[in-house]
Amino acid sequence: MAHADRPELGAFFDLQQVAESQLKGPGEDIVTYTEVAGSLAGSIRNRRIVATATYRLSYRIPEVGNISKNVNQDGAMRLQANVIDEWLTADTGAIITHSRISASGAAPQSNTANADNLAQTYSIYIQPTLSHRIGDLGVNASYRYAYTRNESGQTGVVVGPPNDRFDSSVSQEVTAGFGMQQSALPFDWTVGGQYRRENTSNLAQHFRALKITGEVKQPIAGTVAAVVSGGYEKTQTSEREALVDPLTGFPVLGKGGRFVVDPASPRILTYDMDGFIGDAGLIWKPSRRSRFEARAGYRYGGFSVTGLIEMHPSDRTGLTLAVTDQIQTFGQSVSGSLAGAPANLDVKPSPDPGSSYQDCLFGATAGTGRCLGGALGNASAEAYRERAATIIVTRALRQWVVSGSFGYTHRTYIDDPNAPFSLNGVVDQSFFGNLSFAGQLSRVSGVSFSFAGSLFKNGQVGASDVMSGSFSANYNRTFGRSISARATLAVDASKQDGITADVSGRAQLGLQYKF
């Protein structure tokens, strides 16, 4: 317990020499640069607080070839505090990562050399929660405030039809509920409500959603229970029109390549759905370390399926699979996934420090975490219905640790059907995944191998599908307590329809000093 209460903090200074060679496609044969980086990592775990954080700031110094200077940030933080026992808890989190700007543009898996079509993404939220039991009755209420922004300085390359690129949003979520579990009644029951709202700077977009539901859970056989829920839901989205150039017929693009609001335009309702919602399913909990849940029902005017699998047979092995279906936006997806990630994050450095995305936030407990890759793969400003499935798995062997995450998202966009280049009804699909193997060769040396890949199938007429992947092999060795060295060999590739594949090789030599 004394060790658990002791904060763990670390500060690091990195110096890397990088050389990249164009193996196929346009670009210079060889570019070289030096990257100077500083990073911080820390965790606090005790009875009151669980907090983990990691942050890396790097600066790229060009040497050979046409390559620009670059300042890059990556990091994540989660904190959960027990403020008043059995009454009040508080959660907060922040993330700094990257997202793809243009849906038809490149999808680099590494933020190296002249990687384009990437924007720096920031998101932060805070959420106090009241929860208390009055006899057999449990009551709870929470409020979440979140702010998400994409930097506008890096515009990327406009490829294919113009799309409005996400700028910033403020979202709020209020939930409240009460219910009884394991009481004198032969079943568990809950009644709850949720209200979500978001204001997005793009075209002054508004998102409003209200949901009120009741749920009954009835044990039917040992560790199996049936669950039934029903209620009412109303969801609306609205926006103003984009300013169109009368000569070209194209939307006028402002800072960062974003659409400009037509000052004379009225507010237009782009989505309005309300009525009954309901589902039914089964919950199976064969042990305290495993949970299986599957539900099917009616929502958003049609059939809807959700599910969850959590398996943690030991401290070294775990798996989480989640299937979701909801009306979503870029801002709410990023901040909501951050809030859904465990407070006890795994803050170990990535096997490949050039990784451009944080597709998933892994928990320190094997197989736990939350994936953001579906949102980060396309930073669109439009709302959409998202049906998604993600899986996180971790397996620690005696000398090796295997971890991976895989995801699929199916988006149906919501937009003004009368607007130029409207995305209303357009469907795109994203597949993404990463897999890493890390092992110790000796007390002072180790190796790791990582693969990351994605496939974006664009449903917009005239837009291209994009496929990309990256493989790296890494060797590391420590010298004493403070100095370590790393060598990396990697191959990065990207392919867009109608464009020659871009394949490059990368070699990195780095030195790290731990304070």
Coordinates of C-alpha atoms in Angstrom, one line a residue, residues 145-406:
Y145 CA -18.1 20.0 -20.1
A146 CA -15.7 19.4 -23.0
Y147 CA -13.8 21.6 -25.5
T148 CA -12.2 20.2 -28.7
R149 CA -10.2 22.0 -31.3
N150 CA -8.2 21.3 -34.5
E151 CA -5.4 23.8 -35.2
S152 CA -5.9 25.8 -38.3
G153 CA -2.3 26.6 -39.2
Q154 CA -1.8 23.3 -41.1
T155 CA -4.3 23.2 -44.0
G156 CA -3.0 20.1 -45.8
V157 CA -3.7 19.5 -49.5
V158 CA -7.2 19.8 -50.9
V159 CA -7.9 16.6 -52.8
G160 CA -11.3 15.6 -54.3
P161 CA -14.6 17.4 -53.5
P162 CA -14.3 20.1 -50.8
N163 CA -15.4 19.1 -47.3
D164 CA -15.8 21.3 -44.3
R165 CA -12.9 20.6 -41.9
F166 CA -13.6 20.6 -38.2
D167 CA -12.5 23.7 -36.3
S168 CA -13.7 23.7 -32.7
S169 CA -16.7 22.8 -30.5
V170 CA -18.0 23.1 -26.9
S171 CA -20.1 20.1 -25.8
Q172 CA -22.0 19.5 -22.6
E173 CA -23.7 16.4 -21.3
V174 CA -26.0 16.0 -18.3
T175 CA -27.1 12.6 -17.0
A176 CA -29.3 11.7 -14.0
G177 CA -30.9 8.5 -12.8
F178 CA -32.1 6.4 -9.9
G179 CA -32.8 2.7 -9.4
M180 CA -32.6 -0.4 -7.2
Q181 CA -30.4 -3.4 -7.4
Q182 CA -30.5 -6.6 -5.3
S183 CA -33.4 -5.2 -3.3
A184 CA -36.6 -6.8 -2.1
L185 CA -37.9 -6.9 -5.7
P186 CA -37.2 -9.9 -7.8
F187 CA -35.5 -7.8 -10.5
D188 CA -33.2 -4.7 -10.8
W189 CA -34.5 -1.5 -12.3
T190 CA -33.3 1.9 -13.2
V191 CA -34.8 5.1 -14.7
G192 CA -32.5 7.7 -16.2
G193 CA -32.2 10.7 -18.5
Q194 CA -29.5 12.2 -20.6
Y195 CA -29.2 15.6 -22.4
R196 CA -26.4 16.3 -24.8
R197 CA -25.7 19.6 -26.6
E198 CA -22.9 20.9 -28.7
N199 CA -22.1 24.2 -30.5
T200 CA -19.6 23.8 -33.3
S201 CA -17.9 26.8 -34.9
N202 CA -18.2 25.4 -38.4
L203 CA -21.3 26.9 -40.0
A204 CA -22.6 27.7 -36.5
Q205 CA -23.7 24.1 -36.1
H206 CA -25.9 23.0 -33.2
F207 CA -26.5 19.5 -31.8
R208 CA -29.2 18.8 -29.3
A209 CA -30.3 15.3 -27.9
L210 CA -32.6 14.3 -25.1
K211 CA -33.2 10.7 -23.9
I212 CA -35.3 9.3 -21.1
T213 CA -35.3 5.6 -20.5
G214 CA -36.3 2.9 -18.1
E215 CA -34.6 -0.5 -17.7
V216 CA -35.4 -3.8 -16.1
K217 CA -32.9 -6.6 -15.5
Q218 CA -34.1 -10.0 -14.5
P219 CA -31.8 -13.0 -13.6
I220 CA -33.0 -16.1 -15.5
A221 CA -30.3 -18.7 -14.9
G222 CA -27.3 -18.5 -12.6
T223 CA -25.0 -16.0 -14.1
V224 CA -27.3 -15.0 -17.0
A225 CA -29.8 -12.1 -16.9
A226 CA -32.3 -10.7 -19.4
V227 CA -32.5 -6.9 -19.8
V228 CA -35.2 -4.8 -21.4
S229 CA -35.3 -1.1 -21.8
G230 CA -37.6 1.5 -23.4
G231 CA -38.2 5.2 -23.5
Y232 CA -38.2 8.4 -25.6
E233 CA -35.5 10.1 -27.5
K234 CA -35.3 13.4 -29.5
T235 CA -32.3 14.4 -31.6
Q236 CA -31.8 17.6 -33.6
T237 CA -29.0 19.1 -35.6
S238 CA -29.0 22.5 -37.4
E239 CA -26.6 24.8 -39.2
R240 CA -26.4 27.9 -41.4
E241 CA -25.5 27.9 -45.1
A242 CA -22.0 28.1 -46.5
L243 CA -21.0 31.1 -48.5
V244 CA -20.6 30.1 -52.2
D245 CA -18.5 31.8 -54.8
P246 CA -20.9 32.8 -57.6
L247 CA -18.2 32.4 -60.3
T248 CA -17.0 28.9 -59.5
G249 CA -20.0 27.5 -57.6
F250 CA -17.6 26.2 -54.9
P251 CA -17.9 27.1 -51.2
V252 CA -15.6 29.9 -50.1
L253 CA -12.8 28.6 -47.9
G254 CA -11.6 30.6 -44.9
K255 CA -8.8 30.0 -42.5
G256 CA -7.6 26.4 -42.4
G257 CA -9.6 25.5 -45.5
R258 CA -12.9 25.7 -43.7
F259 CA -16.3 26.8 -45.1
V260 CA -17.3 30.4 -44.4
V261 CA -20.8 31.1 -43.1
D262 CA -23.1 33.1 -45.4
P263 CA -24.1 36.0 -43.2
A264 CA -27.5 36.3 -44.9
S265 CA -28.5 32.6 -44.4
P266 CA -31.1 31.4 -41.9
R267 CA -30.6 28.4 -39.6
I268 CA -31.6 25.1 -41.3
L269 CA -32.7 22.0 -39.5
T270 CA -30.6 19.1 -40.9
Y271 CA -31.8 16.3 -38.7
D272 CA -34.9 15.9 -36.5
M273 CA -35.8 12.5 -35.1
D274 CA -38.0 11.8 -32.1
G275 CA -40.1 9.0 -30.8
F276 CA -39.9 5.6 -29.0
I277 CA -36.7 3.7 -28.5
G278 CA -36.2 0.3 -27.0
D279 CA -34.0 -2.7 -26.9
A280 CA -33.7 -6.1 -25.2
G281 CA -30.8 -8.5 -24.7
L282 CA -28.8 -10.8 -22.4
I283 CA -26.0 -10.2 -19.9
W284 CA -23.7 -13.0 -18.9
K285 CA -21.2 -12.7 -16.1
P286 CA -19.5 -16.0 -15.6
S287 CA -17.0 -14.5 -13.2
R288 CA -16.0 -11.2 -11.7
R289 CA -13.4 -10.9 -14.4
S290 CA -15.7 -11.4 -17.4
R291 CA -18.8 -9.8 -18.8
F292 CA -20.7 -10.4 -22.1
E293 CA -23.6 -8.2 -23.1
A294 CA -25.6 -8.1 -26.4
R295 CA -28.6 -6.0 -27.2
A296 CA -30.8 -5.4 -30.2
G297 CA -33.7 -3.0 -30.6
Y298 CA -35.2 0.1 -32.3
R299 CA -33.5 3.5 -32.5
Y300 CA -33.1 6.4 -34.9
G301 CA -36.1 5.0 -36.9
G302 CA -34.6 1.6 -37.5
F303 CA -32.8 -1.5 -36.3
S304 CA -29.9 -1.0 -33.8
V305 CA -27.4 -3.4 -32.3
T306 CA -25.0 -2.8 -29.4
G307 CA -22.7 -5.1 -27.3
L308 CA -19.8 -5.4 -24.9
I309 CA -17.3 -8.1 -24.1
E310 CA -14.8 -7.7 -21.2
M311 CA -12.5 -10.5 -20.4
H312 CA -9.6 -10.3 -17.8
P313 CA -8.7 -13.8 -16.9
S314 CA -5.5 -12.6 -15.3
D315 CA -3.5 -9.5 -14.6
R316 CA -1.4 -10.3 -17.7
T317 CA -4.2 -11.0 -20.2
G318 CA -7.3 -9.0 -21.2
L319 CA -9.7 -8.1 -24.0
T320 CA -12.4 -5.5 -24.5
L321 CA -14.8 -5.5 -27.4
A322 CA -17.4 -2.7 -27.8
V323 CA -20.2 -2.4 -30.4
T324 CA -21.9 1.0 -30.5
D325 CA -24.6 2.9 -32.5
Q326 CA -25.3 6.6 -32.0
I327 CA -25.6 10.0 -33.6
Q328 CA -22.1 11.5 -33.3
T329 CA -19.8 14.4 -34.1
F330 CA -16.1 14.8 -34.2
G331 CA -15.8 16.8 -31.0
Q332 CA -18.1 14.6 -29.0
S333 CA -16.5 11.4 -30.3
V334 CA -13.0 12.6 -29.3
S335 CA -13.9 13.9 -25.9
G336 CA -16.3 11.1 -25.1
S337 CA -13.7 8.4 -26.0
L338 CA -11.3 10.3 -23.7
A339 CA -13.8 10.3 -20.9
G340 CA -14.5 6.6 -21.5
A341 CA -10.8 5.7 -21.2
P342 CA -9.6 4.3 -17.8
A343 CA -8.0 6.8 -15.4
N344 CA -5.1 4.3 -15.0
L345 CA -3.5 4.7 -18.4
D346 CA -0.5 2.9 -19.7
V347 CA 2.0 5.7 -20.1
K348 CA 4.9 3.7 -21.5
P349 CA 6.3 5.2 -24.7
S350 CA 5.2 4.0 -28.1
P351 CA 7.4 1.4 -29.8
D352 CA 7.7 3.8 -32.7
P353 CA 7.9 7.5 -31.4
G354 CA 7.0 8.7 -34.9
S355 CA 3.5 7.3 -34.7
S356 CA 1.0 10.0 -35.9
Y357 CA -2.2 8.8 -34.3
Q358 CA -3.2 7.7 -30.8
D359 CA -5.8 5.3 -32.3
C360 CA -6.4 3.9 -28.8
L361 CA -5.7 4.8 -25.2
F362 CA -4.6 1.6 -23.5
G363 CA -5.2 1.1 -19.8
A364 CA -2.5 -0.1 -17.4
T365 CA -4.8 -3.2 -16.8
A366 CA -4.3 -5.7 -19.6
G367 CA -6.9 -5.4 -22.4
T368 CA -8.5 -2.2 -21.2
G369 CA -8.8 1.2 -23.0
R370 CA -10.8 3.2 -25.5
C371 CA -10.3 3.8 -29.2
L372 CA -10.4 7.1 -31.0
G373 CA -9.2 6.0 -34.4
G374 CA -12.7 6.2 -36.0
A375 CA -12.9 9.9 -35.3
L376 CA -9.3 10.8 -35.9
G377 CA -9.3 9.1 -39.3
N378 CA -11.5 11.9 -40.7
A379 CA -11.9 15.3 -38.9
S380 CA -15.1 16.2 -40.7
A381 CA -17.3 19.0 -39.3
E382 CA -20.6 17.3 -40.2
A383 CA -22.7 15.2 -37.8
Y384 CA -23.2 11.6 -38.6
R385 CA -24.7 8.3 -37.4
E386 CA -21.9 6.0 -36.4
R387 CA -22.1 2.3 -36.1
A388 CA -18.8 1.0 -34.8
A389 CA -16.9 -1.9 -33.3
T390 CA -13.5 -1.8 -31.6
I391 CA -11.4 -4.4 -29.9
I392 CA -8.4 -4.0 -27.5
V393 CA -6.3 -7.0 -26.5
T394 CA -3.2 -7.5 -24.4
R395 CA -1.2 -10.6 -23.6
A396 CA 1.9 -10.6 -21.5
L397 CA 4.1 -13.7 -21.7
R398 CA 7.3 -14.4 -19.8
Q399 CA 9.6 -12.4 -22.1
W400 CA 7.1 -10.8 -24.5
V401 CA 4.1 -8.5 -24.4
V402 CA 1.7 -8.6 -27.3
S403 CA -0.9 -5.8 -27.6
G404 CA -3.2 -4.7 -30.4
S405 CA -6.3 -2.7 -31.2
F406 CA -8.6 -3.0 -34.2

